[in-house]
Every structure is written in C-alpha cells, then in structure tokens.
GROMACS .gro file of N, CA and C in nm:
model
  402
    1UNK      N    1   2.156   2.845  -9.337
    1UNK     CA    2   2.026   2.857  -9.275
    1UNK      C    3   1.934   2.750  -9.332
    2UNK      N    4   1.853   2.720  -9.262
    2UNK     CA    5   1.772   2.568  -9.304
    2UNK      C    6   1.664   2.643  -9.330
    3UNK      N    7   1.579   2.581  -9.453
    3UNK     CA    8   1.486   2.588  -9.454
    3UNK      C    9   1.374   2.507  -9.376
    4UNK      N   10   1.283   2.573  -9.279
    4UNK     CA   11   1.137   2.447  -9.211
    4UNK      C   12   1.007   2.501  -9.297
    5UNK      N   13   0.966   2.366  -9.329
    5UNK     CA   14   0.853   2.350  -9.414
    5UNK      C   15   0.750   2.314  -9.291
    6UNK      N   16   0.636   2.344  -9.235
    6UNK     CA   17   0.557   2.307  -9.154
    6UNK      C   18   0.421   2.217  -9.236
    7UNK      N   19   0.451   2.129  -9.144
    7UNK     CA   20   0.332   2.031  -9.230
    7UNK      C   21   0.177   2.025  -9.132
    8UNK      N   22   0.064   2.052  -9.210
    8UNK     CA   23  -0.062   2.103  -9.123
    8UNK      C   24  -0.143   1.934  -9.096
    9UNK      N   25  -0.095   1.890  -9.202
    9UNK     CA   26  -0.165   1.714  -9.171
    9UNK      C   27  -0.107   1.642  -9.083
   10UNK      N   28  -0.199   1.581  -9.002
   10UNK     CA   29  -0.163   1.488  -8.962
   10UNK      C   30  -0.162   1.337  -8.987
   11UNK      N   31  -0.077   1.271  -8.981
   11UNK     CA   32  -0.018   1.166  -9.010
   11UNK      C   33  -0.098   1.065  -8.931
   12UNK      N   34  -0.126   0.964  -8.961
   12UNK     CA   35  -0.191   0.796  -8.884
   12UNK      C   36  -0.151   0.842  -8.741
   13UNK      N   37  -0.053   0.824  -8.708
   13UNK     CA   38   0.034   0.840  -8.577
   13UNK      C   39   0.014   0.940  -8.505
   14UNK      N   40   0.045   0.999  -8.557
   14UNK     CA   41  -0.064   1.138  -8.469
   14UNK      C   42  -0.187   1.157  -8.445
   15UNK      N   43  -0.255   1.114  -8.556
   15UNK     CA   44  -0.430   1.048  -8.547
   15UNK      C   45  -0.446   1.006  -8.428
   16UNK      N   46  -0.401   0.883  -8.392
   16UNK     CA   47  -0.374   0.755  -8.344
   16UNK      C   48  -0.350   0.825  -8.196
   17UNK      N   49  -0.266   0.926  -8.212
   17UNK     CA   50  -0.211   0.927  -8.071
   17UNK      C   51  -0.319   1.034  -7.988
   18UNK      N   52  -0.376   1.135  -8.089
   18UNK     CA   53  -0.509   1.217  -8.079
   18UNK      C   54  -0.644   1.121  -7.994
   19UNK      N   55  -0.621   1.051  -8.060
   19UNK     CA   56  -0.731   0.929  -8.034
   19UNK      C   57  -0.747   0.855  -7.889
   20UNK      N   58  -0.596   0.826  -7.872
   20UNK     CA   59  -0.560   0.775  -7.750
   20UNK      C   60  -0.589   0.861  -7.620
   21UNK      N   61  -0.522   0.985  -7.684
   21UNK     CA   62  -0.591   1.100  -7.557
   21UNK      C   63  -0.678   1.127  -7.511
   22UNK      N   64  -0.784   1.141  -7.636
   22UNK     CA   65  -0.951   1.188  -7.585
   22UNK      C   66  -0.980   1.048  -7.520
   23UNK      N   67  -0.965   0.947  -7.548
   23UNK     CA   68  -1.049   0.824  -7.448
   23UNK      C   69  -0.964   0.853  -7.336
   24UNK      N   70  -0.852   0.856  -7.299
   24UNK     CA   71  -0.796   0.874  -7.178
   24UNK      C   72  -0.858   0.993  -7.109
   25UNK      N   73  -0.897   1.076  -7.157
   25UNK     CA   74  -0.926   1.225  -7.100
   25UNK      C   75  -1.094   1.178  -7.102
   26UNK      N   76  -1.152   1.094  -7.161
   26UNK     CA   77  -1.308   1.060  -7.141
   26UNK      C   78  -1.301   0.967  -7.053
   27UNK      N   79  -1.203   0.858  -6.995
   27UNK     CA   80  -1.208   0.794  -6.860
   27UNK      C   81  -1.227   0.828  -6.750
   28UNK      N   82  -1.105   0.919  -6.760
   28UNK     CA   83  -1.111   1.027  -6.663
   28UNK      C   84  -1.188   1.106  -6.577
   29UNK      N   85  -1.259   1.126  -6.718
   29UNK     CA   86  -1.349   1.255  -6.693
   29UNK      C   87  -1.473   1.145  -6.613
   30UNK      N   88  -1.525   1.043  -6.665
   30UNK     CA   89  -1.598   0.950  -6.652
   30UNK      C   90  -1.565   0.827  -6.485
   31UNK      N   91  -1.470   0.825  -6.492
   31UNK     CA   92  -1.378   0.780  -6.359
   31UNK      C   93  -1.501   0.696  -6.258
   32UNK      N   94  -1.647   0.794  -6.227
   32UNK     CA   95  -1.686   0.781  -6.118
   32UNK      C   96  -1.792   0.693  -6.166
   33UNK      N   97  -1.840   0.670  -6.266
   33UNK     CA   98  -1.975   0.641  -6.402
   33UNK      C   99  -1.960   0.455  -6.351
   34UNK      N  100  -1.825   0.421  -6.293
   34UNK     CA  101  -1.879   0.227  -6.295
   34UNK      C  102  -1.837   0.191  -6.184
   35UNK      N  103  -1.770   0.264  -6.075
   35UNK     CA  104  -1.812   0.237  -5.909
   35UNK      C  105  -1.963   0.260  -5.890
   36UNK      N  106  -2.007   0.358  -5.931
   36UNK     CA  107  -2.184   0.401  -5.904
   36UNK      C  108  -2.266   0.291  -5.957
   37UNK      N  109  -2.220   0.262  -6.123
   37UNK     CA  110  -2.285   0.156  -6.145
   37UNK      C  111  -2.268   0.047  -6.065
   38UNK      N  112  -2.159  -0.015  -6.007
   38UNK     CA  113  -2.158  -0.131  -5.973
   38UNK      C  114  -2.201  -0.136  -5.825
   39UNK      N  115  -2.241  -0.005  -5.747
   39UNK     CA  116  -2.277   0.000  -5.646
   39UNK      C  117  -2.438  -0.007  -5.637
   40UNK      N  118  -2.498   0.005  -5.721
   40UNK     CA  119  -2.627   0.048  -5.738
   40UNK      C  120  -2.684  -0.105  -5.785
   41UNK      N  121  -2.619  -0.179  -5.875
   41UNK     CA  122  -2.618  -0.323  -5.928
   41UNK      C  123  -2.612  -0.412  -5.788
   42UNK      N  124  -2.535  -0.354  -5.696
   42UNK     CA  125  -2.505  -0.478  -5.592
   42UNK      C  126  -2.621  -0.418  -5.484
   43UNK      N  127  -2.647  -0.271  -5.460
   43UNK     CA  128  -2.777  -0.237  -5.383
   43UNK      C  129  -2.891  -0.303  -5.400
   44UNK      N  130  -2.946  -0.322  -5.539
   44UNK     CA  131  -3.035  -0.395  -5.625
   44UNK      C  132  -3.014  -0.569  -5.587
   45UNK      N  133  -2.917  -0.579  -5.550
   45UNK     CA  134  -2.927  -0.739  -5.553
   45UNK      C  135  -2.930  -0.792  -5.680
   46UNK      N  136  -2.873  -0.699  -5.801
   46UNK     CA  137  -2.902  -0.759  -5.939
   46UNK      C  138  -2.800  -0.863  -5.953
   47UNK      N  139  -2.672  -0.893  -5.907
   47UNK     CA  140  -2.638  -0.987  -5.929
   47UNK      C  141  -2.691  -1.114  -5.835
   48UNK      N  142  -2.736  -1.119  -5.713
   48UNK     CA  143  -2.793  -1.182  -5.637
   48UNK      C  144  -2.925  -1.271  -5.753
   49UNK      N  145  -2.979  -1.181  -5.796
   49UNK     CA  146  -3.120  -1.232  -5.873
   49UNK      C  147  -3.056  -1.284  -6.006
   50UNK      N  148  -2.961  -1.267  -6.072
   50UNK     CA  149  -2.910  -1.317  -6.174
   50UNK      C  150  -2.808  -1.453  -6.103
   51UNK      N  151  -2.787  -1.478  -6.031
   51UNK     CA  152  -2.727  -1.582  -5.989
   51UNK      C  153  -2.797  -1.707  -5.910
   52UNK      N  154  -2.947  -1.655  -5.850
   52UNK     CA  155  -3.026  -1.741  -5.819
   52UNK      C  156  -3.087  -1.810  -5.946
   53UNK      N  157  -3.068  -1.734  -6.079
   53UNK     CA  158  -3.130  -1.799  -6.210
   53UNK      C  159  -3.051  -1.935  -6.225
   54UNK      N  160  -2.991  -1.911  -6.161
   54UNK     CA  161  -2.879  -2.031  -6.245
   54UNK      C  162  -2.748  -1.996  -6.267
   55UNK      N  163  -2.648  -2.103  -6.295
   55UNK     CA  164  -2.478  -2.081  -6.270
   55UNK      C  165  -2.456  -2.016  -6.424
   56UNK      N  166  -2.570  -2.062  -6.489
   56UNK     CA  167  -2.526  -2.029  -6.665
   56UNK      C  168  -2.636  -1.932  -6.681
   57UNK      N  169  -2.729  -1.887  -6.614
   57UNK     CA  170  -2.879  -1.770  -6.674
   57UNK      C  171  -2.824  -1.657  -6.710
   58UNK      N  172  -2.943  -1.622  -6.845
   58UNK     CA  173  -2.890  -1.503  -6.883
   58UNK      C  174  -3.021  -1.454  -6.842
   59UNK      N  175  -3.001  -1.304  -6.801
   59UNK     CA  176  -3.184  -1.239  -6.777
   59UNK      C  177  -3.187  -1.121  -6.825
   60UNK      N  178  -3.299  -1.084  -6.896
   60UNK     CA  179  -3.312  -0.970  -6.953
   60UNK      C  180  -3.331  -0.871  -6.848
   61UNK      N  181  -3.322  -0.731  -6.894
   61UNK     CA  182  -3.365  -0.616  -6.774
   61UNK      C  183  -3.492  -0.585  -6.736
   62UNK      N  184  -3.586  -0.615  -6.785
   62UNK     CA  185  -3.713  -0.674  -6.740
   62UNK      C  186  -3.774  -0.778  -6.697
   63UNK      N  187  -3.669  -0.889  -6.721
   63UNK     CA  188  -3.676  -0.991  -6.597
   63UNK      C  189  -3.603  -0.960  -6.477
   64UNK      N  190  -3.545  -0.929  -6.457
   64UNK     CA  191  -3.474  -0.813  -6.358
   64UNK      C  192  -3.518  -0.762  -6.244
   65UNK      N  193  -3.576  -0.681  -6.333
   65UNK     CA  194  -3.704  -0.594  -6.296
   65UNK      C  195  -3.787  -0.579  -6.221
   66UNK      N  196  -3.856  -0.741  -6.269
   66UNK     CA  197  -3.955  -0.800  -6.210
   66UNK      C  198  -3.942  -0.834  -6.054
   67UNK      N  199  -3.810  -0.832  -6.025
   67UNK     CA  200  -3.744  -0.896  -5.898
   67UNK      C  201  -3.736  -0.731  -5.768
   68UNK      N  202  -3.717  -0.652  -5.857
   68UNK     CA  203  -3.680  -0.508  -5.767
   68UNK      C  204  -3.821  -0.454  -5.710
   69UNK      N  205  -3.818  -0.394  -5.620
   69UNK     CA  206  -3.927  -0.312  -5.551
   69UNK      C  207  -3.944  -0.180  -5.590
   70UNK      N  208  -3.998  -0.151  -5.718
   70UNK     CA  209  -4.029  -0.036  -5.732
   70UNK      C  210  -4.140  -0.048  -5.811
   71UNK      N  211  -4.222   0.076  -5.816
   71UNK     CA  212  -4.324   0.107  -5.909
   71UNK      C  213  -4.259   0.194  -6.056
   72UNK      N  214  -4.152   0.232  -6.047
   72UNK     CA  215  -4.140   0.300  -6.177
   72UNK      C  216  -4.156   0.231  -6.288
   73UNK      N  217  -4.239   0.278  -6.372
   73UNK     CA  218  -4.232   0.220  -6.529
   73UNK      C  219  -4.141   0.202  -6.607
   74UNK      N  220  -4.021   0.297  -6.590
   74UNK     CA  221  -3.908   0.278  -6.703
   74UNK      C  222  -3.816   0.225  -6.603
   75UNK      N  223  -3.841   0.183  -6.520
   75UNK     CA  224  -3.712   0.086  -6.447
   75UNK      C  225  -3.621  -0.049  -6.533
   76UNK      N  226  -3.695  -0.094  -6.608
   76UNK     CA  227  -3.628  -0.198  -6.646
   76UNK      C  228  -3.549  -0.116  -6.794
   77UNK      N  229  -3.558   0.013  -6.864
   77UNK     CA  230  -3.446   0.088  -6.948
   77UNK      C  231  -3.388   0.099  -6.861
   78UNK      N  232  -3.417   0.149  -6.742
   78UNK     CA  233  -3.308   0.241  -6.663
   78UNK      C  234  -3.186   0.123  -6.610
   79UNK      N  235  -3.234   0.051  -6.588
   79UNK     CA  236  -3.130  -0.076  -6.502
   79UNK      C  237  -3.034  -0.127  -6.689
   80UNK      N  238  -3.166  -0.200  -6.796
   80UNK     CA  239  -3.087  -0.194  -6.924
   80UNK      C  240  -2.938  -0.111  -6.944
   81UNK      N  241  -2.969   0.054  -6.898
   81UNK     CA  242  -2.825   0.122  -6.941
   81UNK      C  243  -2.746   0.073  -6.851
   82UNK      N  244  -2.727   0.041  -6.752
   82UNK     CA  245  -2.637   0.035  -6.624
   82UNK      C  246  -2.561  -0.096  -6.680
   83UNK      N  247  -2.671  -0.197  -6.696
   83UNK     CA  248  -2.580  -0.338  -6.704
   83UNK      C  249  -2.571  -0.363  -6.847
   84UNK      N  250  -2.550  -0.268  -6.935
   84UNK     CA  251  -2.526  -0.243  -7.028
   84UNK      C  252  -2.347  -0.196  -7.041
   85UNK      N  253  -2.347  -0.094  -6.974
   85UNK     CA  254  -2.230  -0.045  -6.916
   85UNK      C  255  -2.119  -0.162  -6.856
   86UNK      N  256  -2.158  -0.186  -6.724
   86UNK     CA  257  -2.159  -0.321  -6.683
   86UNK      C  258  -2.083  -0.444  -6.795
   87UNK      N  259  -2.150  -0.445  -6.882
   87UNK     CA  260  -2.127  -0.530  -6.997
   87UNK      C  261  -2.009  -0.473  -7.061
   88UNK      N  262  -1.969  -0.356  -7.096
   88UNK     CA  263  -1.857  -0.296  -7.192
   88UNK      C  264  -1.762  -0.327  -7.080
   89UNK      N  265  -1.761  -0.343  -6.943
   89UNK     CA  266  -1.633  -0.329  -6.845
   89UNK      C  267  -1.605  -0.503  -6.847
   90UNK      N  268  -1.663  -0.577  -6.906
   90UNK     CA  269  -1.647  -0.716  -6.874
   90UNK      C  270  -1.688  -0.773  -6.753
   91UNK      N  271  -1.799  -0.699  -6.657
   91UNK     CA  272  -1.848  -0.713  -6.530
   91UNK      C  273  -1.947  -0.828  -6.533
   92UNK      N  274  -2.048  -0.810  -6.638
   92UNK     CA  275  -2.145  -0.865  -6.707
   92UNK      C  276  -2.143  -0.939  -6.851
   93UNK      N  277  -2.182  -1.039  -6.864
   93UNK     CA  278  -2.205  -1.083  -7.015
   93UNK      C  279  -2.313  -1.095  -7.062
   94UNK      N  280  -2.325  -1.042  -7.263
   94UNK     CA  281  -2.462  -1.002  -7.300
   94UNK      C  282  -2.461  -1.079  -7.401
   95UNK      N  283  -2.605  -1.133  -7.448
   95UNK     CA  284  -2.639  -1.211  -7.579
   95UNK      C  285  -2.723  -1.096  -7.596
   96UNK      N  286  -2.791  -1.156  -7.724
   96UNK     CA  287  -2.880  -1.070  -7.778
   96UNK      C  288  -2.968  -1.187  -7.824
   97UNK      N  289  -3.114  -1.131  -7.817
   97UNK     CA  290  -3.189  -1.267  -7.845
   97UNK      C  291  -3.342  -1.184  -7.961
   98UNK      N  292  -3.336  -1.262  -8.030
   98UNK     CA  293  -3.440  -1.191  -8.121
   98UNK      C  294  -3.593  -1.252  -8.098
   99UNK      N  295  -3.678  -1.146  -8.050
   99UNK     CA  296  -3.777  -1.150  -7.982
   99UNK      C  297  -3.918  -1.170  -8.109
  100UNK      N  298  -4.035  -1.255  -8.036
  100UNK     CA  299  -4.111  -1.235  -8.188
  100UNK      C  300  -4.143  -1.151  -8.280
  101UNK      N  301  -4.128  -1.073  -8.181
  101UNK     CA  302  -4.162  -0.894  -8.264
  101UNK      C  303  -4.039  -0.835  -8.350
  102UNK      N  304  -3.974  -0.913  -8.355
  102UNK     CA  305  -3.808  -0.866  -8.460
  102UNK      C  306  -3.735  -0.782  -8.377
  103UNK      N  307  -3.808  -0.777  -8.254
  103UNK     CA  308  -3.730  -0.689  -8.157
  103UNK      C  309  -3.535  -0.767  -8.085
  104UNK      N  310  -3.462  -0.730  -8.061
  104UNK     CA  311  -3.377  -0.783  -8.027
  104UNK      C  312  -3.370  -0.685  -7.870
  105UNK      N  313  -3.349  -0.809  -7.749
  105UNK     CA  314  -3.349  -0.767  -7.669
  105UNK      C  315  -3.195  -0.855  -7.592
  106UNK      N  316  -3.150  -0.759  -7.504
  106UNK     CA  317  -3.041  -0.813  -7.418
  106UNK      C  318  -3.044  -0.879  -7.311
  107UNK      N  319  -2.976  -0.971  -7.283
  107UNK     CA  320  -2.961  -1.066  -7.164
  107UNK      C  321  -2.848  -1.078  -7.128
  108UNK      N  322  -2.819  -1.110  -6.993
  108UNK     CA  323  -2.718  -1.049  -6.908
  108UNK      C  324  -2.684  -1.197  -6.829
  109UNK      N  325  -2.572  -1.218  -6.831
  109UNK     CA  326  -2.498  -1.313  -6.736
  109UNK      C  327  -2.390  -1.252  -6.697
  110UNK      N  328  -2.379  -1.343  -6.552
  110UNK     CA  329  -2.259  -1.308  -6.477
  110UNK      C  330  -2.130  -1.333  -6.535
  111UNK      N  331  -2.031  -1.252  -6.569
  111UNK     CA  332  -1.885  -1.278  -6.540
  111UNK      C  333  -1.825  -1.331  -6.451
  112UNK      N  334  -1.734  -1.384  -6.502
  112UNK     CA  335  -1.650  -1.439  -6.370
  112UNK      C  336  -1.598  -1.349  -6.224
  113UNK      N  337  -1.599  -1.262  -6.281
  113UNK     CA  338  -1.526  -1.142  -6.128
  113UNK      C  339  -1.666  -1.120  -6.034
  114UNK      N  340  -1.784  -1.151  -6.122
  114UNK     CA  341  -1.923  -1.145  -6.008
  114UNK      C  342  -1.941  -1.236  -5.904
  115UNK      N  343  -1.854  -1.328  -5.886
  115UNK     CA  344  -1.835  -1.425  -5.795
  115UNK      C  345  -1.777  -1.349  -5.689
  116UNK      N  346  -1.736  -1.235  -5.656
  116UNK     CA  347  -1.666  -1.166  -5.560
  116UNK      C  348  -1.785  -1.060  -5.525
  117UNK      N  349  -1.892  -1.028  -5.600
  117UNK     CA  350  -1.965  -0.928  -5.567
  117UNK      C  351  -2.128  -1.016  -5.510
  118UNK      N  352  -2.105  -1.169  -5.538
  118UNK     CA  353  -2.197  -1.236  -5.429
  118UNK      C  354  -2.224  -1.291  -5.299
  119UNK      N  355  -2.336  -1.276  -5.267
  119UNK     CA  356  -2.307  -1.380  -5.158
  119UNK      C  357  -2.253  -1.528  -5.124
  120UNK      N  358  -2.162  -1.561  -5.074
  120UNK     CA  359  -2.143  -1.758  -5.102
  120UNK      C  360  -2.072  -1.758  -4.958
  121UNK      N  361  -2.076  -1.873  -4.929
  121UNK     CA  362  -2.021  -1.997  -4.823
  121UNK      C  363  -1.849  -1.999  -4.878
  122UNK      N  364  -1.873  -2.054  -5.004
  122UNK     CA  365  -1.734  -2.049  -5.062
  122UNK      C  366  -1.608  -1.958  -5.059
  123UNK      N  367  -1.657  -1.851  -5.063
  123UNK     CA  368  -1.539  -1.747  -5.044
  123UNK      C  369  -1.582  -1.606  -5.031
  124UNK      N  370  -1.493  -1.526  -5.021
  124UNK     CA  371  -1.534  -1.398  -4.948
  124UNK      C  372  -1.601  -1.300  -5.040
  125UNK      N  373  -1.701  -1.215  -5.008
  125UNK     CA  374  -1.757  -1.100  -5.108
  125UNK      C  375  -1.727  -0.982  -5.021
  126UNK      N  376  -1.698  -0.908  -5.182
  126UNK     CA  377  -1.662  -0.793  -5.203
  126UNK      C  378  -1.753  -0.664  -5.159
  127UNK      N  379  -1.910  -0.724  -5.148
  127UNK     CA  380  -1.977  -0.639  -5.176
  127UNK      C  381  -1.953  -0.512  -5.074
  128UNK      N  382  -1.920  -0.574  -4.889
  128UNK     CA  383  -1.914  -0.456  -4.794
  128UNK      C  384  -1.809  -0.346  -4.827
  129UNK      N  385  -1.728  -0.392  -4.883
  129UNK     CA  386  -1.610  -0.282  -4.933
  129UNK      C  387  -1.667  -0.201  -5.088
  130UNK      N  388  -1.716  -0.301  -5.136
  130UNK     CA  389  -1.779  -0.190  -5.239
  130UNK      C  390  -1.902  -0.066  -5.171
  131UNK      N  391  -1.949  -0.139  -5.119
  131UNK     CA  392  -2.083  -0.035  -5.071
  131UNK      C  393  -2.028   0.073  -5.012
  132UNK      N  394  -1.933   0.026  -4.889
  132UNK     CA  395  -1.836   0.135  -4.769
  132UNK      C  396  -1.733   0.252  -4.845
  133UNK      N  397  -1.701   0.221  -4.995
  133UNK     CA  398  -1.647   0.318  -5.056
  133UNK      C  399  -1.733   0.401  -5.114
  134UNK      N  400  -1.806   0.394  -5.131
  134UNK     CA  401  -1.929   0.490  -5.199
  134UNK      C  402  -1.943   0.572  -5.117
   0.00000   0.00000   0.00000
C-alpha cells in the first residue's frame, strides 16, 4: 500500500497556471469592453481628428475634446479611459509628457492598424463593418 502525502502549496507552475486562468476568465468576461470602445472612438471621429493632426501627432484627451460636440465637463477623462484602453490593445500609441504643473499628461497617436479605421482614397476602411456589428 502506498503511502500519499498531499501537498497544500502551490508550486511556481501552478501559480503560473492560476494566473493564466483568471486573465483568460477576465477577457472573457470583458470580451465586449474594446469593440464598444473602438466603436465609440470611430463614432467620435477620434481617429479622424488625430489623423488630421498629422501622420506623426500625438493629442492629448483634451485636445480631443476640443474637437467633439458636447457640453460635458468630464468628457475629455471620459474619452482619456477609452483611449487609454485603446492604448493597452496596441490600437493607439501613448507618450507621456510632463506638463508645467509636474502634472504628466497622455498623448495618443495612431497605430498602424488605425489606417483601416480611417477615412482614405488609398485603401479601404473598416469603419462600416465596425459600426454595422455593434
């Protein structure tokens, strides 16, 4: 008869593999969080206004902002989280720029795959199929 010793720790590898799950099971769960964003970004014309800056502009979310039709006051946080997000998917690219106030604020350039979510002569956009799946 064998003796089994049960071991209550877990090991790196099991850590590791714990780890792997919950982000898989937080994708998941999350799934719907960067079609919305990126539908709401292309409603906005935010890449439109970030691409009229220039082939290389970076723009903050209050320069942004400045471009959208609304009166809300916290519009330019609210757009900040989105293309923030945006930014972790590789959709968007962010500097960080240190403001006089020691403040550090974010600026946003296009990625390369935003060339499919603009308007151009050059080649085809994405945007009607993005919008039509929503």
């Amino acid at each position: 008869m064998a003796l089994i010793i049960s071991n209550h720790f877990e090991t790196p590898n099991e850590e590791k593999e714990e780890e792997n799950c919950i982000l898989a099971a937080m994708q998941l769960a999350s799934a719907s969080v960067l079609p919305m964003a990126l539908k709401v970004t292309t409603e906005l014309d935010v890449f439109e206004i970030i691409s009229r800056a220039g082939p290389d502009a970076y723009l903050s979310a209050s320069e942004i902002a400045l471009h959208l039709h609304t009166e809300n006051p916290d519009a330019a946080t609210m757009l900040d989280r989105v293309l923030s997000l945006l930014t972790s998917y590789s959709v968007l690219k962010c500097s960080l720029v240190k403001r006089d106030n020691d403040q550090v604020e974010r600026r946003y350039g296009l990625a390369p795959v935003c060339k499919f979510f603009t308007n151009s002569q050059d080649r085809v956009s994405l945007r009607p199929l993005l919008l039509l799946q929503q």
